[in-house]
């Protein structure tokens, strides 16, 4: 004789099924984390760059209606403003620091090593002076949610003002039930020290970005811009921007720190923003930098 479940038993079955379904859905949603969105942006082509046909027609009609004299006048007015705005981050620090590209520049073993700042410019004698310098950085960052990273960075500088700046990030995103995703990112750049004095150094350069996981590795173009300030012993203020592409996505990376330096070892903390496509990863960071 078949057993007919009671109302109480039916309720238990329905609730248990609902719990299982909700748990399964939550795992699916949580699995679609930020790293997955980053990989999609990097590896899937987007149609956002295509101009709609109607927009093309409107643009063509607008261009045909424009008078050549008005275009020439606009170019004469906006052209210099555009060039000034683009060049401002370079020529403003250069003139503000009263830099001269022909100055003889030498490096201390580390900032505040028997000098008020870092660089020695046109010293009375070059005997015993160093024509190169380096920095090795290690840091930990956390967004206090699901994403953390370990990072390393190597920076080299020379008397010729040409240098190298490379970094790597091992990123981890906690998904659920002890599972996690890993993503490795970084860049390598050839840099030029375009503005300097004893208390400030500005760099800019070009290079390549990269992003890797267990499935693939993607590359892209990178522009880097950074500065180091030595206002008063033992403080060091540093900031850098990386802006470019990786795969099919745009990439933007900002990093700013304030540190205390003792005998060539700097302990710092700060903020790190990493953006790929539409995904932002904001992290508080802390670490150590060795000047050599």
C-alpha atoms as a printed R data frame, in Angstrom:
    type eleno elety resid chain resno      x      y       z
1   ATOM     1    CA   UNK     A     1  0.000  0.000   0.000
2   ATOM     2    CA   UNK     A     2  1.642  3.278  -1.104
3   ATOM     3    CA   UNK     A     3  2.627  5.727   1.574
4   ATOM     4    CA   UNK     A     4  1.181  9.232   1.170
5   ATOM     5    CA   UNK     A     5  3.478 11.909   2.636
6   ATOM     6    CA   UNK     A     6  1.917 14.144   5.227
7   ATOM     7    CA   UNK     A     7  1.723 17.911   4.869
8   ATOM     8    CA   UNK     A     8  4.607 18.286   7.307
9   ATOM     9    CA   UNK     A     9  6.780 15.942   5.216
10  ATOM    10    CA   UNK     A    10  5.940 17.864   2.027
11  ATOM    11    CA   UNK     A    11  6.982 21.121   3.678
12  ATOM    12    CA   UNK     A    12 10.293 19.586   4.792
13  ATOM    13    CA   UNK     A    13 11.013 18.334   1.259
14  ATOM    14    CA   UNK     A    14 10.176 21.708  -0.324
15  ATOM    15    CA   UNK     A    15 12.312 23.627   2.164
16  ATOM    16    CA   UNK     A    16 15.243 21.239   1.770
17  ATOM    17    CA   UNK     A    17 15.026 21.483  -2.026
18  ATOM    18    CA   UNK     A    18 14.888 25.271  -1.856
19  ATOM    19    CA   UNK     A    19 17.956 25.354   0.388
20  ATOM    20    CA   UNK     A    20 19.894 23.144  -2.034
21  ATOM    21    CA   UNK     A    21 18.885 25.270  -5.013
22  ATOM    22    CA   UNK     A    22 19.741 28.549  -3.261
23  ATOM    23    CA   UNK     A    23 23.109 27.147  -2.194
24  ATOM    24    CA   UNK     A    24 23.849 25.966  -5.739
25  ATOM    25    CA   UNK     A    25 22.862 29.325  -7.201
26  ATOM    26    CA   UNK     A    26 24.968 31.181  -4.663
27  ATOM    27    CA   UNK     A    27 27.986 29.074  -5.606
28  ATOM    28    CA   UNK     A    28 27.369 29.834  -9.281
29  ATOM    29    CA   UNK     A    29 27.033 33.572  -8.639
30  ATOM    30    CA   UNK     A    30 30.043 33.761  -6.362
31  ATOM    31    CA   UNK     A    31 32.087 31.749  -8.856
32  ATOM    32    CA   UNK     A    32 31.491 34.531 -11.352
33  ATOM    33    CA   UNK     A    33 33.934 36.759  -9.497
34  ATOM    34    CA   UNK     A    34 35.890 39.786 -10.591
35  ATOM    35    CA   UNK     A    35 38.726 37.722 -12.049
36  ATOM    36    CA   UNK     A    36 36.247 36.063 -14.417
37  ATOM    37    CA   UNK     A    37 35.039 39.503 -15.559
38  ATOM    38    CA   UNK     A    38 38.645 40.585 -16.088
39  ATOM    39    CA   UNK     A    39 39.387 37.534 -18.216
40  ATOM    40    CA   UNK     A    40 36.264 38.151 -20.292
41  ATOM    41    CA   UNK     A    41 37.276 41.765 -20.899
42  ATOM    42    CA   UNK     A    42 40.799 40.740 -21.887
43  ATOM    43    CA   UNK     A    43 39.972 37.770 -24.118
44  ATOM    44    CA   UNK     A    44 36.569 38.526 -25.664
45  ATOM    45    CA   UNK     A    45 36.283 41.035 -28.483
46  ATOM    46    CA   UNK     A    46 33.813 43.859 -27.968
47  ATOM    47    CA   UNK     A    47 31.709 45.707 -30.509
48  ATOM    48    CA   UNK     A    48 31.925 48.909 -28.490
49  ATOM    49    CA   UNK     A    49 34.623 50.232 -30.773
50  ATOM    50    CA   UNK     A    50 32.396 50.034 -33.875
51  ATOM    51    CA   UNK     A    51 30.542 53.163 -34.912
52  ATOM    52    CA   UNK     A    52 26.827 52.600 -35.641
53  ATOM    53    CA   UNK     A    53 25.749 53.280 -39.204
54  ATOM    54    CA   UNK     A    54 23.417 56.099 -38.166
55  ATOM    55    CA   UNK     A    55 26.224 57.733 -36.219
56  ATOM    56    CA   UNK     A    56 28.526 57.427 -39.228
57  ATOM    57    CA   UNK     A    57 25.936 59.133 -41.447
58  ATOM    58    CA   UNK     A    58 25.385 61.917 -38.918
59  ATOM    59    CA   UNK     A    59 29.141 62.430 -38.585
60  ATOM    60    CA   UNK     A    60 29.589 62.575 -42.349
61  ATOM    61    CA   UNK     A    61 26.781 65.107 -42.743
62  ATOM    62    CA   UNK     A    62 28.152 67.218 -39.932
63  ATOM    63    CA   UNK     A    63 31.620 67.227 -41.440
64  ATOM    64    CA   UNK     A    64 30.232 68.215 -44.838
65  ATOM    65    CA   UNK     A    65 28.353 71.144 -43.278
66  ATOM    66    CA   UNK     A    66 31.418 72.501 -41.494
67  ATOM    67    CA   UNK     A    67 33.147 75.404 -43.104
68  ATOM    68    CA   UNK     A    68 36.850 75.028 -43.870
69  ATOM    69    CA   UNK     A    69 37.638 78.404 -42.298
70  ATOM    70    CA   UNK     A    70 35.935 77.429 -39.037
71  ATOM    71    CA   UNK     A    71 37.879 74.169 -38.955
72  ATOM    72    CA   UNK     A    72 41.107 76.045 -39.475
73  ATOM    73    CA   UNK     A    73 40.271 78.507 -36.694
74  ATOM    74    CA   UNK     A    74 39.363 75.699 -34.300
75  ATOM    75    CA   UNK     A    75 42.595 73.907 -35.088
76  ATOM    76    CA   UNK     A    76 44.573 77.076 -34.430
77  ATOM    77    CA   UNK     A    77 42.928 77.580 -31.036
78  ATOM    78    CA   UNK     A    78 42.521 74.014 -29.778
79  ATOM    79    CA   UNK     A    79 45.755 72.610 -31.151
80  ATOM    80    CA   UNK     A    80 48.131 74.487 -28.820
81  ATOM    81    CA   UNK     A    81 45.797 73.935 -25.856
82  ATOM    82    CA   UNK     A    82 45.767 70.208 -26.529
83  ATOM    83    CA   UNK     A    83 49.545 70.050 -26.869
84  ATOM    84    CA   UNK     A    84 49.965 72.072 -23.653
85  ATOM    85    CA   UNK     A    85 47.594 69.808 -21.727
86  ATOM    86    CA   UNK     A    86 49.309 66.642 -22.954
87  ATOM    87    CA   UNK     A    87 52.807 67.973 -22.347
88  ATOM    88    CA   UNK     A    88 52.029 69.589 -19.003
89  ATOM    89    CA   UNK     A    89 52.907 66.552 -16.848
90  ATOM    90    CA   UNK     A    90 56.368 66.647 -18.431
91  ATOM    91    CA   UNK     A    91 57.374 70.277 -18.880
92  ATOM    92    CA   UNK     A    92 55.826 71.552 -15.618
93  ATOM    93    CA   UNK     A    93 57.972 69.302 -13.359
94  ATOM    94    CA   UNK     A    94 61.011 69.899 -15.578
95  ATOM    95    CA   UNK     A    95 60.831 73.674 -15.162
96  ATOM    96    CA   UNK     A    96 59.569 73.585 -11.575
97  ATOM    97    CA   UNK     A    97 62.602 71.568 -10.503
98  ATOM    98    CA   UNK     A    98 64.900 73.844 -12.571
99  ATOM    99    CA   UNK     A    99 66.297 70.782 -14.294
100 ATOM   100    CA   UNK     A   100 69.062 70.865 -16.854
101 ATOM   101    CA   UNK     A   101 69.537 67.796 -19.022
102 ATOM   102    CA   UNK     A   102 73.265 68.479 -19.129
103 ATOM   103    CA   UNK     A   103 73.823 68.360 -15.358
104 ATOM   104    CA   UNK     A   104 76.137 65.707 -13.954
105 ATOM   105    CA   UNK     A   105 74.055 63.470 -11.700
106 ATOM   106    CA   UNK     A   106 75.219 60.913  -9.164
107 ATOM   107    CA   UNK     A   107 73.396 58.628  -6.732
108 ATOM   108    CA   UNK     A   108 73.815 58.067  -3.050
109 ATOM   109    CA   UNK     A   109 73.632 54.515  -1.759
110 ATOM   110    CA   UNK     A   110 70.173 55.445  -0.476
111 ATOM   111    CA   UNK     A   111 68.225 58.673   0.197
112 ATOM   112    CA   UNK     A   112 69.438 60.863   3.080
113 ATOM   113    CA   UNK     A   113 72.827 59.123   3.040
114 ATOM   114    CA   UNK     A   114 74.787 62.117   4.349
115 ATOM   115    CA   UNK     A   115 72.816 64.454   2.053
116 ATOM   116    CA   UNK     A   116 69.477 66.294   2.540
117 ATOM   117    CA   UNK     A   117 67.724 64.416  -0.307
118 ATOM   118    CA   UNK     A   118 68.755 61.703  -2.758
119 ATOM   119    CA   UNK     A   119 70.580 62.863  -5.885
120 ATOM   120    CA   UNK     A   120 73.848 64.751  -6.001
121 ATOM   121    CA   UNK     A   121 73.875 67.177  -8.948
122 ATOM   122    CA   UNK     A   122 77.104 68.777 -10.162
123 ATOM   123    CA   UNK     A   123 79.104 67.848  -7.043
124 ATOM   124    CA   UNK     A   124 82.574 69.420  -6.552
125 ATOM   125    CA   UNK     A   125 84.148 66.039  -7.259
126 ATOM   126    CA   UNK     A   126 82.890 62.795  -8.750
127 ATOM   127    CA   UNK     A   127 85.400 60.640  -6.899
128 ATOM   128    CA   UNK     A   128 83.658 57.749  -5.194
129 ATOM   129    CA   UNK     A   129 80.262 58.710  -6.653
130 ATOM   130    CA   UNK     A   130 77.836 56.122  -8.046
131 ATOM   131    CA   UNK     A   131 76.471 56.393 -11.585
132 ATOM   132    CA   UNK     A   132 73.592 53.961 -11.078
133 ATOM   133    CA   UNK     A   133 71.036 52.985  -8.440
134 ATOM   134    CA   UNK     A   134 68.315 50.420  -7.826
135 ATOM   135    CA   UNK     A   135 65.247 49.653  -5.749
136 ATOM   136    CA   UNK     A   136 63.715 46.299  -4.910
137 ATOM   137    CA   UNK     A   137 60.161 46.324  -3.534
138 ATOM   138    CA   UNK     A   138 57.943 43.697  -1.952
139 ATOM   139    CA   UNK     A   139 54.353 44.388  -0.888
140 ATOM   140    CA   UNK     A   140 51.105 42.846   0.266
141 ATOM   141    CA   UNK     A   141 47.690 44.260  -0.619
142 ATOM   142    CA   UNK     A   142 44.114 43.481   0.403
143 ATOM   143    CA   UNK     A   143 40.695 44.866  -0.511
144 ATOM   144    CA   UNK     A   144 39.304 43.496   2.783
145 ATOM   145    CA   UNK     A   145 36.683 41.553   0.877
146 ATOM   146    CA   UNK     A   146 37.726 38.671  -1.391
147 ATOM   147    CA   UNK     A   147 40.896 39.783  -3.211
148 ATOM   148    CA   UNK     A   148 44.484 39.993  -2.027
149 ATOM   149    CA   UNK     A   149 47.897 40.089  -3.692
150 ATOM   150    CA   UNK     A   150 51.616 39.726  -3.240
151 ATOM   151    CA   UNK     A   151 53.783 41.892  -5.498
152 ATOM   152    CA   UNK     A   152 57.397 42.564  -6.376
153 ATOM   153    CA   UNK     A   153 59.022 45.411  -8.271
154 ATOM   154    CA   UNK     A   154 62.508 46.163  -9.593
155 ATOM   155    CA   UNK     A   155 63.589 49.665 -10.597
156 ATOM   156    CA   UNK     A   156 66.981 50.594 -12.007
157 ATOM   157    CA   UNK     A   157 68.308 54.072 -12.802
158 ATOM   158    CA   UNK     A   158 71.479 55.351 -14.438
159 ATOM   159    CA   UNK     A   159 73.473 58.528 -14.849
160 ATOM   160    CA   UNK     A   160 72.308 58.667 -18.474
161 ATOM   161    CA   UNK     A   161 68.698 58.991 -17.167
162 ATOM   162    CA   UNK     A   162 67.692 55.752 -18.898
163 ATOM   163    CA   UNK     A   163 66.350 53.080 -16.598
164 ATOM   164    CA   UNK     A   164 64.130 50.033 -16.136
165 ATOM   165    CA   UNK     A   165 60.882 49.512 -14.216
166 ATOM   166    CA   UNK     A   166 59.280 46.085 -13.955
167 ATOM   167    CA   UNK     A   167 56.713 44.562 -11.596
168 ATOM   168    CA   UNK     A   168 54.657 41.409 -11.066
169 ATOM   169    CA   UNK     A   169 51.491 40.781  -9.031
170 ATOM   170    CA   UNK     A   170 50.238 37.405  -7.805
171 ATOM   171    CA   UNK     A   171 46.523 38.033  -7.219
172 ATOM   172    CA   UNK     A   172 44.091 35.746  -5.404
173 ATOM   173    CA   UNK     A   173 40.295 35.890  -5.225
174 ATOM   174    CA   UNK     A   174 38.420 33.778  -2.674
175 ATOM   175    CA   UNK     A   175 35.287 32.309  -4.245
176 ATOM   176    CA   UNK     A   176 33.482 30.015  -1.767
177 ATOM   177    CA   UNK     A   177 33.915 26.798   0.206
178 ATOM   178    CA   UNK     A   178 37.662 27.266   0.360
179 ATOM   179    CA   UNK     A   179 37.986 27.626  -3.417
180 ATOM   180    CA   UNK     A   180 39.935 30.476  -4.965
181 ATOM   181    CA   UNK     A   181 41.098 31.852  -8.311
182 ATOM   182    CA   UNK     A   182 44.580 33.113  -9.159
183 ATOM   183    CA   UNK     A   183 45.664 35.754 -11.649
184 ATOM   184    CA   UNK     A   184 49.159 37.025 -12.396
185 ATOM   185    CA   UNK     A   185 49.720 40.496 -13.831
186 ATOM   186    CA   UNK     A   186 52.668 42.804 -14.394
187 ATOM   187    CA   UNK     A   187 54.629 45.008 -16.749
188 ATOM   188    CA   UNK     A   188 58.153 45.816 -17.951
189 ATOM   189    CA   UNK     A   189 59.180 49.296 -19.117
190 ATOM   190    CA   UNK     A   190 62.140 51.235 -20.409
191 ATOM   191    CA   UNK     A   191 62.107 54.589 -18.584
192 ATOM   192    CA   UNK     A   192 63.616 58.065 -18.856
193 ATOM   193    CA   UNK     A   193 64.217 60.397 -15.889
194 ATOM   194    CA   UNK     A   194 62.848 63.609 -17.427
195 ATOM   195    CA   UNK     A   195 62.845 65.866 -14.335
196 ATOM   196    CA   UNK     A   196 65.021 65.890 -11.236
197 ATOM   197    CA   UNK     A   197 66.668 67.786  -8.431
198 ATOM   198    CA   UNK     A   198 68.103 66.774  -5.063
199 ATOM   199    CA   UNK     A   199 64.638 66.241  -3.539
200 ATOM   200    CA   UNK     A   200 62.472 64.913  -6.396
201 ATOM   201    CA   UNK     A   201 62.709 62.477  -9.306
202 ATOM   202    CA   UNK     A   202 60.199 62.045 -12.182
203 ATOM   203    CA   UNK     A   203 60.217 59.107 -14.607
204 ATOM   204    CA   UNK     A   204 58.206 58.179 -17.695
205 ATOM   205    CA   UNK     A   205 58.510 55.262 -20.079
206 ATOM   206    CA   UNK     A   206 57.030 52.751 -22.473
207 ATOM   207    CA   UNK     A   207 56.770 48.991 -22.271
208 ATOM   208    CA   UNK     A   208 54.449 45.992 -22.169
209 ATOM   209    CA   UNK     A   209 51.690 44.708 -19.870
210 ATOM   210    CA   UNK     A   210 50.937 41.043 -19.297
211 ATOM   211    CA   UNK     A   211 48.188 39.003 -17.666
212 ATOM   212    CA   UNK     A   212 48.311 35.239 -17.108
213 ATOM   213    CA   UNK     A   213 46.327 32.410 -15.546
214 ATOM   214    CA   UNK     A   214 46.210 28.646 -15.923
215 ATOM   215    CA   UNK     A   215 44.498 28.974 -19.300
216 ATOM   216    CA   UNK     A   216 46.470 31.578 -21.247
217 ATOM   217    CA   UNK     A   217 48.781 34.608 -21.229
218 ATOM   218    CA   UNK     A   218 47.883 37.971 -22.773
219 ATOM   219    CA   UNK     A   219 50.034 41.000 -23.553
220 ATOM   220    CA   UNK     A   220 49.517 44.664 -24.305
221 ATOM   221    CA   UNK     A   221 51.089 48.124 -24.517
222 ATOM   222    CA   UNK     A   222 51.966 50.189 -21.431
223 ATOM   223    CA   UNK     A   223 52.815 53.809 -20.639
224 ATOM   224    CA   UNK     A   224 54.233 54.489 -17.183
225 ATOM   225    CA   UNK     A   225 54.674 57.728 -15.233
226 ATOM   226    CA   UNK     A   226 56.032 58.011 -11.713
227 ATOM   227    CA   UNK     A   227 57.635 60.238  -9.110
228 ATOM   228    CA   UNK     A   228 59.586 59.977  -5.869
229 ATOM   229    CA   UNK     A   229 59.783 62.836  -3.380
230 ATOM   230    CA   UNK     A   230 62.254 63.220  -0.507
231 ATOM   231    CA   UNK     A   231 60.787 66.136   1.497
232 ATOM   232    CA   UNK     A   232 62.580 65.632   4.809
233 ATOM   233    CA   UNK     A   233 64.408 62.761   6.470
234 ATOM   234    CA   UNK     A   234 63.267 59.984   6.845
235 ATOM   235    CA   UNK     A   235 60.141 60.364   4.640
236 ATOM   236    CA   UNK     A   236 59.735 59.094   1.059
237 ATOM   237    CA   UNK     A   237 56.585 59.794  -1.012
238 ATOM   238    CA   UNK     A   238 56.147 57.700  -4.164
239 ATOM   239    CA   UNK     A   239 53.461 57.450  -6.835
240 ATOM   240    CA   UNK     A   240 53.139 55.756 -10.215
241 ATOM   241    CA   UNK     A   241 50.591 55.343 -13.006
242 ATOM   242    CA   UNK     A   242 50.472 52.602 -15.651
243 ATOM   243    CA   UNK     A   243 48.065 53.131 -18.519
244 ATOM   244    CA   UNK     A   244 47.666 50.907 -21.564
245 ATOM   245    CA   UNK     A   245 46.090 47.720 -22.833
246 ATOM   246    CA   UNK     A   246 46.154 44.000 -22.207
247 ATOM   247    CA   UNK     A   247 44.501 41.684 -24.695
248 ATOM   248    CA   UNK     A   248 41.281 43.395 -25.863
249 ATOM   249    CA   UNK     A   249 40.861 45.496 -22.698
250 ATOM   250    CA   UNK     A   250 42.175 48.794 -21.401
251 ATOM   251    CA   UNK     A   251 44.325 48.740 -18.275
252 ATOM   252    CA   UNK     A   252 44.909 51.421 -15.630
253 ATOM   253    CA   UNK     A   253 47.043 51.006 -12.516
254 ATOM   254    CA   UNK     A   254 47.669 53.648  -9.841
255 ATOM   255    CA   UNK     A   255 49.890 53.176  -6.813
256 ATOM   256    CA   UNK     A   256 50.716 55.732  -4.101
257 ATOM   257    CA   UNK     A   257 52.748 55.207  -0.917
258 ATOM   258    CA   UNK     A   258 54.305 57.070   2.007
259 ATOM   259    CA   UNK     A   259 57.256 55.474   3.724
260 ATOM   260    CA   UNK     A   260 59.910 55.864   6.388
261 ATOM   261    CA   UNK     A   261 63.479 55.044   5.371
262 ATOM   262    CA   UNK     A   262 66.238 53.945   7.747
263 ATOM   263    CA   UNK     A   263 69.682 52.962   6.479
264 ATOM   264    CA   UNK     A   264 68.448 52.095   2.982
265 ATOM   265    CA   UNK     A   265 65.380 50.103   4.073
266 ATOM   266    CA   UNK     A   266 61.989 51.756   3.581
267 ATOM   267    CA   UNK     A   267 58.779 50.566   5.238
268 ATOM   268    CA   UNK     A   268 55.694 51.982   3.543
269 ATOM   269    CA   UNK     A   269 51.918 51.844   3.296
270 ATOM   270    CA   UNK     A   270 49.493 53.241   0.740
271 ATOM   271    CA   UNK     A   271 46.782 52.618  -1.822
272 ATOM   272    CA   UNK     A   272 46.640 50.538  -5.014
273 ATOM   273    CA   UNK     A   273 43.991 50.767  -7.766
274 ATOM   274    CA   UNK     A   274 44.023 48.173 -10.552
275 ATOM   275    CA   UNK     A   275 41.420 48.530 -13.328
276 ATOM   276    CA   UNK     A   276 40.924 46.256 -16.355
277 ATOM   277    CA   UNK     A   277 37.959 46.988 -18.595
278 ATOM   278    CA   UNK     A   278 35.146 47.927 -16.199
279 ATOM   279    CA   UNK     A   279 36.498 46.022 -13.182
280 ATOM   280    CA   UNK     A   280 38.146 47.949 -10.326
281 ATOM   281    CA   UNK     A   281 40.267 46.360  -7.594
282 ATOM   282    CA   UNK     A   282 40.976 48.773  -4.724
283 ATOM   283    CA   UNK     A   283 43.562 47.661  -2.177
284 ATOM   284    CA   UNK     A   284 45.326 49.010   0.864
285 ATOM   285    CA   UNK     A   285 48.985 48.043   0.653
286 ATOM   286    CA   UNK     A   286 52.007 47.725   2.941
287 ATOM   287    CA   UNK     A   287 55.513 46.600   2.223
288 ATOM   288    CA   UNK     A   288 59.251 47.112   2.226
289 ATOM   289    CA   UNK     A   289 61.612 48.657  -0.308
290 ATOM   290    CA   UNK     A   290 65.373 48.217  -0.338
291 ATOM   291    CA   UNK     A   291 67.399 51.020  -1.924
292 ATOM   292    CA   UNK     A   292 70.776 50.014  -3.327
